[in-house]
Amino acid sequence: SQTIHQWPATLVQPVGSPLSLECTVEGTSNPNLYWYRQAAGRGLQLLFYSVGIGQISSEVPQNLSASRPQDRQFILSSKKLLLSDSGFYLCAWQDSYGYTFGSGTRLTVV
Amino acid sequence: GENVEQHPSTLSVQEGDSAVIKCTYSDSASNYFPWYKQELGKRPQLIIDIRSNVGEKKDQRIAVTLNKTAKHFSLHITETQPEDSAVYFCAASKGSNYQLIWGAGTKLIIKP
């Protein structure tokens, strides 16, 4: 069966520090993968999506970047975090039609 | 491109009553309409979906209706219970190779 793993669950980082969030999928090949961010009490903001290795589309210009070094691995990064980067980060893979989300990473930038 | 609008943003109902959340979409080519439930601090999870070849789908206390002509779809929850309290998101897409376009979410509050 297909599963999606996302870590870490929570993260507290100082302003200006780097960031790396990882998402891996098992049980499927060549999935469409997505990174979303959710501010407290708000909706789902699409950050990046990928349809294959090395293929990244950015939806919102900002200080974040994404990479897909392997078919089932999707990484969200930043070189220097801002206070406004705080939020709940969700990875998702597209299961034919709908999405299955990872358990999320709650990032607090202090 | 597709645009999905969701109403209301907050809905408060008495326990045992019904709740209805409505979404409209703009792209007539959209043919898949899922609903997700997100409990506080958790990930969104699919609760029900409908494809454009049917007008209604039911799963116990949850139902979704689709009006392709008017380009709107609705989530109906009957006999609401405290555990139904959550944020509900609607979405639309044109198929398996297309992204989901999301509504802004509805916070459902069930009053005891």
JSON list of C-alpha atoms in Angstrom, two decimals:
[
{"chain": "A", "resi": 1, "resn": "SER", "atom": "CA", "xyz": [0.00, 0.00, 0.00]},
{"chain": "A", "resi": 2, "resn": "GLN", "atom": "CA", "xyz": [1.03, 3.58, -0.55]},
{"chain": "A", "resi": 3, "resn": "THR", "atom": "CA", "xyz": [2.32, 5.64, 2.35]},
{"chain": "A", "resi": 4, "resn": "ILE", "atom": "CA", "xyz": [3.78, 9.10, 2.69]},
{"chain": "A", "resi": 5, "resn": "HIS", "atom": "CA", "xyz": [6.32, 10.10, 5.31]},
{"chain": "A", "resi": 6, "resn": "GLN", "atom": "CA", "xyz": [7.11, 13.64, 6.32]},
{"chain": "A", "resi": 7, "resn": "TRP", "atom": "CA", "xyz": [9.53, 14.87, 8.96]},
{"chain": "A", "resi": 8, "resn": "PRO", "atom": "CA", "xyz": [10.19, 16.43, 11.32]},
{"chain": "A", "resi": 9, "resn": "ALA", "atom": "CA", "xyz": [6.80, 16.91, 12.97]},
{"chain": "A", "resi": 10, "resn": "THR", "atom": "CA", "xyz": [7.78, 20.15, 14.68]},
{"chain": "A", "resi": 11, "resn": "LEU", "atom": "CA", "xyz": [10.66, 22.52, 14.22]},
{"chain": "A", "resi": 12, "resn": "VAL", "atom": "CA", "xyz": [11.72, 25.76, 15.91]},
{"chain": "A", "resi": 13, "resn": "GLN", "atom": "CA", "xyz": [14.33, 27.68, 13.98]},
{"chain": "A", "resi": 14, "resn": "PRO", "atom": "CA", "xyz": [15.90, 31.13, 14.41]},
{"chain": "A", "resi": 15, "resn": "VAL", "atom": "CA", "xyz": [15.51, 33.80, 11.76]},
{"chain": "A", "resi": 16, "resn": "GLY", "atom": "CA", "xyz": [18.24, 33.52, 9.16]},
{"chain": "A", "resi": 17, "resn": "SER", "atom": "CA", "xyz": [18.86, 29.82, 9.69]},
{"chain": "A", "resi": 18, "resn": "PRO", "atom": "CA", "xyz": [18.54, 27.24, 6.90]},
{"chain": "A", "resi": 19, "resn": "LEU", "atom": "CA", "xyz": [15.66, 24.81, 6.49]},
{"chain": "A", "resi": 20, "resn": "SER", "atom": "CA", "xyz": [15.29, 21.32, 5.07]},
{"chain": "A", "resi": 21, "resn": "LEU", "atom": "CA", "xyz": [12.02, 19.39, 5.19]},
{"chain": "A", "resi": 22, "resn": "GLU", "atom": "CA", "xyz": [11.82, 15.95, 3.65]},
{"chain": "A", "resi": 23, "resn": "CYS", "atom": "CA", "xyz": [8.96, 13.97, 2.25]},
{"chain": "A", "resi": 24, "resn": "THR", "atom": "CA", "xyz": [9.12, 10.42, 0.91]},
{"chain": "A", "resi": 25, "resn": "VAL", "atom": "CA", "xyz": [6.49, 8.25, -0.68]},
{"chain": "A", "resi": 26, "resn": "GLU", "atom": "CA", "xyz": [6.35, 4.46, -0.72]},
{"chain": "A", "resi": 27, "resn": "GLY", "atom": "CA", "xyz": [4.36, 2.04, -2.81]},
{"chain": "A", "resi": 28, "resn": "THR", "atom": "CA", "xyz": [3.99, 4.13, -5.93]},
{"chain": "A", "resi": 29, "resn": "SER", "atom": "CA", "xyz": [6.14, 5.24, -8.81]},
{"chain": "A", "resi": 30, "resn": "ASN", "atom": "CA", "xyz": [6.42, 8.58, -10.57]},
{"chain": "A", "resi": 31, "resn": "PRO", "atom": "CA", "xyz": [3.90, 10.31, -8.31]},
{"chain": "A", "resi": 32, "resn": "ASN", "atom": "CA", "xyz": [2.95, 13.97, -8.61]},
{"chain": "A", "resi": 33, "resn": "LEU", "atom": "CA", "xyz": [4.19, 15.57, -5.41]},
{"chain": "A", "resi": 34, "resn": "TYR", "atom": "CA", "xyz": [3.20, 18.85, -3.76]},
{"chain": "A", "resi": 35, "resn": "TRP", "atom": "CA", "xyz": [4.34, 21.17, -0.96]},
{"chain": "A", "resi": 36, "resn": "TYR", "atom": "CA", "xyz": [1.70, 23.30, 0.73]},
{"chain": "A", "resi": 37, "resn": "ARG", "atom": "CA", "xyz": [1.90, 25.83, 3.52]},
{"chain": "A", "resi": 38, "resn": "GLN", "atom": "CA", "xyz": [-0.91, 26.67, 5.89]},
{"chain": "A", "resi": 39, "resn": "ALA", "atom": "CA", "xyz": [-0.83, 29.72, 8.14]},
{"chain": "A", "resi": 40, "resn": "ALA", "atom": "CA", "xyz": [-2.76, 29.41, 11.41]},
{"chain": "A", "resi": 41, "resn": "GLY", "atom": "CA", "xyz": [-6.48, 29.28, 10.72]},
{"chain": "A", "resi": 42, "resn": "ARG", "atom": "CA", "xyz": [-6.01, 29.74, 6.99]},
{"chain": "A", "resi": 43, "resn": "GLY", "atom": "CA", "xyz": [-6.32, 27.76, 3.78]},
{"chain": "A", "resi": 44, "resn": "LEU", "atom": "CA", "xyz": [-3.87, 25.70, 1.75]},
{"chain": "A", "resi": 45, "resn": "GLN", "atom": "CA", "xyz": [-1.25, 27.67, -0.16]},
{"chain": "A", "resi": 46, "resn": "LEU", "atom": "CA", "xyz": [0.48, 25.70, -2.90]},
{"chain": "A", "resi": 47, "resn": "LEU", "atom": "CA", "xyz": [4.24, 26.33, -2.82]},
{"chain": "A", "resi": 48, "resn": "PHE", "atom": "CA", "xyz": [5.74, 23.80, -5.26]},
{"chain": "A", "resi": 49, "resn": "TYR", "atom": "CA", "xyz": [4.74, 20.79, -7.28]},
{"chain": "A", "resi": 50, "resn": "SER", "atom": "CA", "xyz": [6.70, 18.18, -9.14]},
{"chain": "A", "resi": 51, "resn": "VAL", "atom": "CA", "xyz": [5.68, 15.73, -11.86]},
{"chain": "A", "resi": 52, "resn": "GLY", "atom": "CA", "xyz": [9.02, 13.92, -11.95]},
{"chain": "A", "resi": 53, "resn": "ILE", "atom": "CA", "xyz": [12.68, 13.83, -10.92]},
{"chain": "A", "resi": 54, "resn": "GLY", "atom": "CA", "xyz": [14.25, 17.25, -11.26]},
{"chain": "A", "resi": 55, "resn": "GLN", "atom": "CA", "xyz": [10.97, 18.83, -12.41]},
{"chain": "A", "resi": 56, "resn": "ILE", "atom": "CA", "xyz": [9.84, 21.56, -10.04]},
{"chain": "A", "resi": 57, "resn": "SER", "atom": "CA", "xyz": [7.20, 24.20, -10.57]},
{"chain": "A", "resi": 58, "resn": "SER", "atom": "CA", "xyz": [7.01, 27.16, -8.22]},
{"chain": "A", "resi": 59, "resn": "GLU", "atom": "CA", "xyz": [3.69, 28.76, -7.48]},
{"chain": "A", "resi": 60, "resn": "VAL", "atom": "CA", "xyz": [4.71, 31.56, -5.14]},
{"chain": "A", "resi": 61, "resn": "PRO", "atom": "CA", "xyz": [7.98, 33.53, -5.40]},
{"chain": "A", "resi": 62, "resn": "GLN", "atom": "CA", "xyz": [9.68, 33.56, -2.01]},
{"chain": "A", "resi": 63, "resn": "ASN", "atom": "CA", "xyz": [12.83, 32.49, -0.23]},
{"chain": "A", "resi": 64, "resn": "LEU", "atom": "CA", "xyz": [11.91, 28.80, -0.37]},
{"chain": "A", "resi": 65, "resn": "SER", "atom": "CA", "xyz": [13.05, 26.23, -2.91]},
{"chain": "A", "resi": 66, "resn": "ALA", "atom": "CA", "xyz": [12.23, 22.61, -3.62]},
{"chain": "A", "resi": 67, "resn": "SER", "atom": "CA", "xyz": [14.10, 19.69, -5.10]},
{"chain": "A", "resi": 68, "resn": "ARG", "atom": "CA", "xyz": [13.25, 16.17, -6.19]},
{"chain": "A", "resi": 69, "resn": "PRO", "atom": "CA", "xyz": [16.48, 14.20, -6.24]},
{"chain": "A", "resi": 70, "resn": "GLN", "atom": "CA", "xyz": [14.72, 10.84, -6.43]},
{"chain": "A", "resi": 71, "resn": "ASP", "atom": "CA", "xyz": [11.37, 9.69, -7.76]},
{"chain": "A", "resi": 72, "resn": "ARG", "atom": "CA", "xyz": [9.84, 9.31, -4.32]},
{"chain": "A", "resi": 73, "resn": "GLN", "atom": "CA", "xyz": [11.63, 12.10, -2.47]},
{"chain": "A", "resi": 74, "resn": "PHE", "atom": "CA", "xyz": [10.61, 15.74, -2.32]},
{"chain": "A", "resi": 75, "resn": "ILE", "atom": "CA", "xyz": [12.58, 18.28, -0.29]},
{"chain": "A", "resi": 76, "resn": "LEU", "atom": "CA", "xyz": [11.66, 21.81, 0.75]},
{"chain": "A", "resi": 77, "resn": "SER", "atom": "CA", "xyz": [14.55, 24.12, 1.59]},
{"chain": "A", "resi": 78, "resn": "SER", "atom": "CA", "xyz": [15.48, 27.62, 2.54]},
{"chain": "A", "resi": 79, "resn": "LYS", "atom": "CA", "xyz": [18.88, 29.24, 2.90]},
{"chain": "A", "resi": 80, "resn": "LYS", "atom": "CA", "xyz": [17.67, 31.90, 5.33]},
{"chain": "A", "resi": 81, "resn": "LEU", "atom": "CA", "xyz": [14.34, 31.68, 7.14]},
{"chain": "A", "resi": 82, "resn": "LEU", "atom": "CA", "xyz": [12.11, 34.67, 7.70]},
{"chain": "A", "resi": 83, "resn": "LEU", "atom": "CA", "xyz": [9.57, 35.15, 10.49]},
{"chain": "A", "resi": 84, "resn": "SER", "atom": "CA", "xyz": [6.86, 34.96, 7.83]},
{"chain": "A", "resi": 85, "resn": "ASP", "atom": "CA", "xyz": [7.94, 31.41, 6.96]},
{"chain": "A", "resi": 86, "resn": "SER", "atom": "CA", "xyz": [6.28, 30.12, 10.12]},
{"chain": "A", "resi": 87, "resn": "GLY", "atom": "CA", "xyz": [3.39, 27.79, 9.41]},
{"chain": "A", "resi": 88, "resn": "PHE", "atom": "CA", "xyz": [2.22, 24.24, 8.92]},
{"chain": "A", "resi": 89, "resn": "TYR", "atom": "CA", "xyz": [3.96, 22.61, 5.95]},
{"chain": "A", "resi": 90, "resn": "LEU", "atom": "CA", "xyz": [2.26, 19.72, 4.22]},
{"chain": "A", "resi": 91, "resn": "CYS", "atom": "CA", "xyz": [3.59, 17.37, 1.59]},
{"chain": "A", "resi": 92, "resn": "ALA", "atom": "CA", "xyz": [1.09, 15.54, -0.60]},
{"chain": "A", "resi": 93, "resn": "TRP", "atom": "CA", "xyz": [1.10, 13.00, -3.38]},
{"chain": "A", "resi": 94, "resn": "GLN", "atom": "CA", "xyz": [-1.51, 12.68, -6.03]},
{"chain": "A", "resi": 95, "resn": "ASP", "atom": "CA", "xyz": [-3.27, 9.36, -5.97]},
{"chain": "A", "resi": 96, "resn": "SER", "atom": "CA", "xyz": [-4.82, 9.22, -9.42]},
{"chain": "A", "resi": 97, "resn": "TYR", "atom": "CA", "xyz": [-7.30, 12.00, -8.71]},
{"chain": "A", "resi": 98, "resn": "GLY", "atom": "CA", "xyz": [-7.16, 13.08, -5.08]},
{"chain": "A", "resi": 99, "resn": "TYR", "atom": "CA", "xyz": [-4.29, 13.85, -2.72]},
{"chain": "A", "resi": 100, "resn": "THR", "atom": "CA", "xyz": [-2.92, 12.04, 0.30]},
{"chain": "A", "resi": 101, "resn": "PHE", "atom": "CA", "xyz": [-1.17, 14.36, 2.72]},
{"chain": "A", "resi": 102, "resn": "GLY", "atom": "CA", "xyz": [1.78, 13.74, 4.97]},
{"chain": "A", "resi": 103, "resn": "SER", "atom": "CA", "xyz": [1.37, 14.37, 8.67]},
{"chain": "A", "resi": 104, "resn": "GLY", "atom": "CA", "xyz": [2.83, 17.87, 8.35]},
{"chain": "A", "resi": 105, "resn": "THR", "atom": "CA", "xyz": [5.65, 19.89, 9.88]},
{"chain": "A", "resi": 106, "resn": "ARG", "atom": "CA", "xyz": [4.83, 22.74, 12.20]},
{"chain": "A", "resi": 107, "resn": "LEU", "atom": "CA", "xyz": [7.58, 25.32, 11.71]},
{"chain": "A", "resi": 108, "resn": "THR", "atom": "CA", "xyz": [8.03, 28.21, 14.10]},
{"chain": "A", "resi": 109, "resn": "VAL", "atom": "CA", "xyz": [10.63, 30.80, 13.17]},
{"chain": "A", "resi": 110, "resn": "VAL", "atom": "CA", "xyz": [11.78, 32.83, 16.17]},
{"chain": "B", "resi": 1, "resn": "GLY", "atom": "CA", "xyz": [-7.76, 28.98, -14.87]},
{"chain": "B", "resi": 2, "resn": "GLU", "atom": "CA", "xyz": [-10.03, 27.27, -12.41]},
{"chain": "B", "resi": 3, "resn": "ASN", "atom": "CA", "xyz": [-11.33, 29.18, -9.39]},
{"chain": "B", "resi": 4, "resn": "VAL", "atom": "CA", "xyz": [-13.16, 27.57, -6.48]},
{"chain": "B", "resi": 5, "resn": "GLU", "atom": "CA", "xyz": [-15.19, 29.62, -4.03]},
{"chain": "B", "resi": 6, "resn": "GLN", "atom": "CA", "xyz": [-16.42, 28.13, -0.76]},
{"chain": "B", "resi": 7, "resn": "HIS", "atom": "CA", "xyz": [-19.13, 29.38, 1.62]},
{"chain": "B", "resi": 8, "resn": "PRO", "atom": "CA", "xyz": [-19.61, 30.00, 4.43]},
{"chain": "B", "resi": 9, "resn": "SER", "atom": "CA", "xyz": [-16.21, 30.57, 6.00]},
{"chain": "B", "resi": 10, "resn": "THR", "atom": "CA", "xyz": [-17.61, 29.63, 9.41]},
{"chain": "B", "resi": 11, "resn": "LEU", "atom": "CA", "xyz": [-20.69, 27.55, 10.18]},
{"chain": "B", "resi": 12, "resn": "SER", "atom": "CA", "xyz": [-22.06, 26.93, 13.65]},
{"chain": "B", "resi": 13, "resn": "VAL", "atom": "CA", "xyz": [-24.83, 24.35, 14.08]},
{"chain": "B", "resi": 14, "resn": "GLN", "atom": "CA", "xyz": [-26.52, 22.66, 17.00]},
{"chain": "B", "resi": 15, "resn": "GLU", "atom": "CA", "xyz": [-25.52, 19.06, 17.63]},
{"chain": "B", "resi": 16, "resn": "GLY", "atom": "CA", "xyz": [-27.94, 16.78, 15.81]},
{"chain": "B", "resi": 17, "resn": "ASP", "atom": "CA", "xyz": [-28.82, 19.36, 13.16]},
{"chain": "B", "resi": 18, "resn": "SER", "atom": "CA", "xyz": [-27.64, 19.27, 9.55]},
{"chain": "B", "resi": 19, "resn": "ALA", "atom": "CA", "xyz": [-24.79, 21.28, 8.04]},
{"chain": "B", "resi": 20, "resn": "VAL", "atom": "CA", "xyz": [-24.39, 22.31, 4.41]},
{"chain": "B", "resi": 21, "resn": "ILE", "atom": "CA", "xyz": [-21.25, 23.75, 2.85]},
{"chain": "B", "resi": 22, "resn": "LYS", "atom": "CA", "xyz": [-21.31, 25.04, -0.72]},
{"chain": "B", "resi": 23, "resn": "CYS", "atom": "CA", "xyz": [-18.67, 25.48, -3.38]},
{"chain": "B", "resi": 24, "resn": "THR", "atom": "CA", "xyz": [-18.76, 26.93, -6.86]},
{"chain": "B", "resi": 25, "resn": "TYR", "atom": "CA", "xyz": [-16.22, 26.39, -9.62]},
{"chain": "B", "resi": 26, "resn": "SER", "atom": "CA", "xyz": [-15.50, 28.29, -12.79]},
{"chain": "B", "resi": 27, "resn": "ASP", "atom": "CA", "xyz": [-14.02, 25.76, -15.25]},
{"chain": "B", "resi": 28, "resn": "SER", "atom": "CA", "xyz": [-16.71, 23.63, -16.89]},
{"chain": "B", "resi": 29, "resn": "ALA", "atom": "CA", "xyz": [-14.01, 21.08, -17.78]},
{"chain": "B", "resi": 30, "resn": "SER", "atom": "CA", "xyz": [-13.56, 20.17, -14.09]},
{"chain": "B", "resi": 31, "resn": "ASN", "atom": "CA", "xyz": [-14.81, 16.66, -13.45]},
{"chain": "B", "resi": 32, "resn": "TYR", "atom": "CA", "xyz": [-13.59, 15.63, -10.00]},
{"chain": "B", "resi": 33, "resn": "PHE", "atom": "CA", "xyz": [-14.74, 17.21, -6.74]},
{"chain": "B", "resi": 34, "resn": "PRO", "atom": "CA", "xyz": [-13.35, 15.96, -3.41]},
{"chain": "B", "resi": 35, "resn": "TRP", "atom": "CA", "xyz": [-14.03, 17.13, 0.11]},
{"chain": "B", "resi": 36, "resn": "TYR", "atom": "CA", "xyz": [-11.39, 17.07, 2.83]},
{"chain": "B", "resi": 37, "resn": "LYS", "atom": "CA", "xyz": [-11.73, 17.33, 6.58]},
{"chain": "B", "resi": 38, "resn": "GLN", "atom": "CA", "xyz": [-8.95, 18.84, 8.65]},
{"chain": "B", "resi": 39, "resn": "GLU", "atom": "CA", "xyz": [-9.08, 18.47, 12.41]},
{"chain": "B", "resi": 40, "resn": "LEU", "atom": "CA", "xyz": [-7.12, 20.91, 14.52]},
{"chain": "B", "resi": 41, "resn": "GLY", "atom": "CA", "xyz": [-3.38, 20.36, 14.11]},
{"chain": "B", "resi": 42, "resn": "LYS", "atom": "CA", "xyz": [-3.84, 17.43, 11.75]},
{"chain": "B", "resi": 43, "resn": "ARG", "atom": "CA", "xyz": [-3.50, 16.83, 8.04]},
{"chain": "B", "resi": 44, "resn": "PRO", "atom": "CA", "xyz": [-6.47, 17.20, 5.66]},
{"chain": "B", "resi": 45, "resn": "GLN", "atom": "CA", "xyz": [-8.09, 13.85, 4.91]},
{"chain": "B", "resi": 46, "resn": "LEU", "atom": "CA", "xyz": [-10.41, 12.89, 2.10]},
{"chain": "B", "resi": 47, "resn": "ILE", "atom": "CA", "xyz": [-13.93, 12.19, 3.36]},
{"chain": "B", "resi": 48, "resn": "ILE", "atom": "CA", "xyz": [-15.93, 11.95, 0.14]},
{"chain": "B", "resi": 49, "resn": "ASP", "atom": "CA", "xyz": [-15.58, 12.76, -3.53]},
{"chain": "B", "resi": 50, "resn": "ILE", "atom": "CA", "xyz": [-17.76, 12.89, -6.61]},
{"chain": "B", "resi": 51, "resn": "ARG", "atom": "CA", "xyz": [-17.11, 12.69, -10.32]},
{"chain": "B", "resi": 52, "resn": "SER", "atom": "CA", "xyz": [-19.03, 14.62, -12.91]},
{"chain": "B", "resi": 53, "resn": "ASN", "atom": "CA", "xyz": [-20.90, 11.59, -14.20]},
{"chain": "B", "resi": 54, "resn": "VAL", "atom": "CA", "xyz": [-23.07, 11.42, -11.05]},
{"chain": "B", "resi": 55, "resn": "GLY", "atom": "CA", "xyz": [-25.24, 13.99, -9.30]},
{"chain": "B", "resi": 56, "resn": "GLU", "atom": "CA", "xyz": [-25.11, 12.70, -5.74]},
{"chain": "B", "resi": 57, "resn": "LYS", "atom": "CA", "xyz": [-23.06, 10.40, -3.56]},
{"chain": "B", "resi": 58, "resn": "LYS", "atom": "CA", "xyz": [-23.72, 9.29, 0.01]},
{"chain": "B", "resi": 59, "resn": "ASP", "atom": "CA", "xyz": [-21.62, 7.72, 2.72]},
{"chain": "B", "resi": 60, "resn": "GLN", "atom": "CA", "xyz": [-23.54, 7.27, 5.96]},
{"chain": "B", "resi": 61, "resn": "ARG", "atom": "CA", "xyz": [-24.15, 10.78, 7.37]},
{"chain": "B", "resi": 62, "resn": "ILE", "atom": "CA", "xyz": [-22.21, 12.53, 4.62]},
{"chain": "B", "resi": 63, "resn": "ALA", "atom": "CA", "xyz": [-23.41, 13.32, 1.13]},
{"chain": "B", "resi": 64, "resn": "VAL", "atom": "CA", "xyz": [-22.18, 15.41, -1.75]},
{"chain": "B", "resi": 65, "resn": "THR", "atom": "CA", "xyz": [-24.34, 16.83, -4.54]},
{"chain": "B", "resi": 66, "resn": "LEU", "atom": "CA", "xyz": [-23.16, 18.21, -7.85]},
{"chain": "B", "resi": 67, "resn": "ASN", "atom": "CA", "xyz": [-24.95, 20.55, -10.22]},
{"chain": "B", "resi": 68, "resn": "LYS", "atom": "CA", "xyz": [-22.87, 20.70, -13.40]},
{"chain": "B", "resi": 69, "resn": "THR", "atom": "CA", "xyz": [-25.12, 23.22, -15.08]},
{"chain": "B", "resi": 70, "resn": "ALA", "atom": "CA", "xyz": [-24.81, 25.72, -12.26]},
{"chain": "B", "resi": 71, "resn": "LYS", "atom": "CA", "xyz": [-21.22, 24.66, -11.56]},
{"chain": "B", "resi": 72, "resn": "HIS", "atom": "CA", "xyz": [-21.66, 24.13, -7.86]},
{"chain": "B", "resi": 73, "resn": "PHE", "atom": "CA", "xyz": [-21.35, 21.26, -5.43]},
{"chain": "B", "resi": 74, "resn": "SER", "atom": "CA", "xyz": [-22.26, 20.90, -1.79]},
{"chain": "B", "resi": 75, "resn": "LEU", "atom": "CA", "xyz": [-21.35, 18.84, 1.25]},
{"chain": "B", "resi": 76, "resn": "HIS", "atom": "CA", "xyz": [-24.22, 17.75, 3.48]},
{"chain": "B", "resi": 77, "resn": "ILE", "atom": "CA", "xyz": [-23.66, 16.38, 6.98]},
{"chain": "B", "resi": 78, "resn": "THR", "atom": "CA", "xyz": [-26.73, 15.07, 8.79]},
{"chain": "B", "resi": 79, "resn": "GLU", "atom": "CA", "xyz": [-27.17, 14.39, 12.52]},
{"chain": "B", "resi": 80, "resn": "THR", "atom": "CA", "xyz": [-24.03, 16.34, 13.32]},
{"chain": "B", "resi": 81, "resn": "GLN", "atom": "CA", "xyz": [-21.86, 15.16, 16.20]},
{"chain": "B", "resi": 82, "resn": "PRO", "atom": "CA", "xyz": [-19.08, 16.90, 18.18]},
{"chain": "B", "resi": 83, "resn": "GLU", "atom": "CA", "xyz": [-16.43, 14.99, 16.22]},
{"chain": "B", "resi": 84, "resn": "ASP", "atom": "CA", "xyz": [-17.65, 16.67, 13.03]},
{"chain": "B", "resi": 85, "resn": "SER", "atom": "CA", "xyz": [-16.10, 19.92, 14.28]},
{"chain": "B", "resi": 86, "resn": "ALA", "atom": "CA", "xyz": [-13.23, 20.67, 11.89]},
{"chain": "B", "resi": 87, "resn": "VAL", "atom": "CA", "xyz": [-12.28, 22.71, 8.85]},
{"chain": "B", "resi": 88, "resn": "TYR", "atom": "CA", "xyz": [-13.68, 21.36, 5.60]},
{"chain": "B", "resi": 89, "resn": "PHE", "atom": "CA", "xyz": [-12.11, 22.07, 2.21]},
{"chain": "B", "resi": 90, "resn": "CYS", "atom": "CA", "xyz": [-13.66, 21.54, -1.19]},
{"chain": "B", "resi": 91, "resn": "ALA", "atom": "CA", "xyz": [-11.59, 21.20, -4.35]},
{"chain": "B", "resi": 92, "resn": "ALA", "atom": "CA", "xyz": [-11.97, 20.68, -8.08]},
{"chain": "B", "resi": 93, "resn": "SER", "atom": "CA", "xyz": [-9.81, 19.30, -10.85]},
{"chain": "B", "resi": 94, "resn": "LYS", "atom": "CA", "xyz": [-10.01, 18.31, -14.51]},
{"chain": "B", "resi": 95, "resn": "GLY", "atom": "CA", "xyz": [-8.64, 14.85, -13.94]},
{"chain": "B", "resi": 96, "resn": "SER", "atom": "CA", "xyz": [-5.82, 12.69, -12.69]},
{"chain": "B", "resi": 97, "resn": "ASN", "atom": "CA", "xyz": [-3.06, 14.70, -14.36]},
{"chain": "B", "resi": 98, "resn": "TYR", "atom": "CA", "xyz": [-4.30, 18.01, -13.06]},
{"chain": "B", "resi": 99, "resn": "GLN", "atom": "CA", "xyz": [-3.82, 19.78, -9.75]},
{"chain": "B", "resi": 100, "resn": "LEU", "atom": "CA", "xyz": [-6.60, 20.19, -7.27]},
{"chain": "B", "resi": 101, "resn": "ILE", "atom": "CA", "xyz": [-7.81, 23.77, -6.98]},
{"chain": "B", "resi": 102, "resn": "TRP", "atom": "CA", "xyz": [-8.90, 24.40, -3.40]},
{"chain": "B", "resi": 103, "resn": "GLY", "atom": "CA", "xyz": [-11.63, 26.37, -1.74]},
{"chain": "B", "resi": 104, "resn": "ALA", "atom": "CA", "xyz": [-10.67, 28.59, 1.19]},
{"chain": "B", "resi": 105, "resn": "GLY", "atom": "CA", "xyz": [-12.18, 26.28, 3.80]},
{"chain": "B", "resi": 106, "resn": "THR", "atom": "CA", "xyz": [-15.16, 26.28, 6.17]},
{"chain": "B", "resi": 107, "resn": "LYS", "atom": "CA", "xyz": [-14.76, 26.04, 9.91]},
{"chain": "B", "resi": 108, "resn": "LEU", "atom": "CA", "xyz": [-17.63, 23.90, 11.19]},
{"chain": "B", "resi": 109, "resn": "ILE", "atom": "CA", "xyz": [-18.50, 24.28, 14.86]},
{"chain": "B", "resi": 110, "resn": "ILE", "atom": "CA", "xyz": [-20.89, 21.84, 16.47]},
{"chain": "B", "resi": 111, "resn": "LYS", "atom": "CA", "xyz": [-22.58, 23.34, 19.54]},
{"chain": "B", "resi": 112, "resn": "PRO", "atom": "CA", "xyz": [-23.51, 20.88, 22.31]}
]
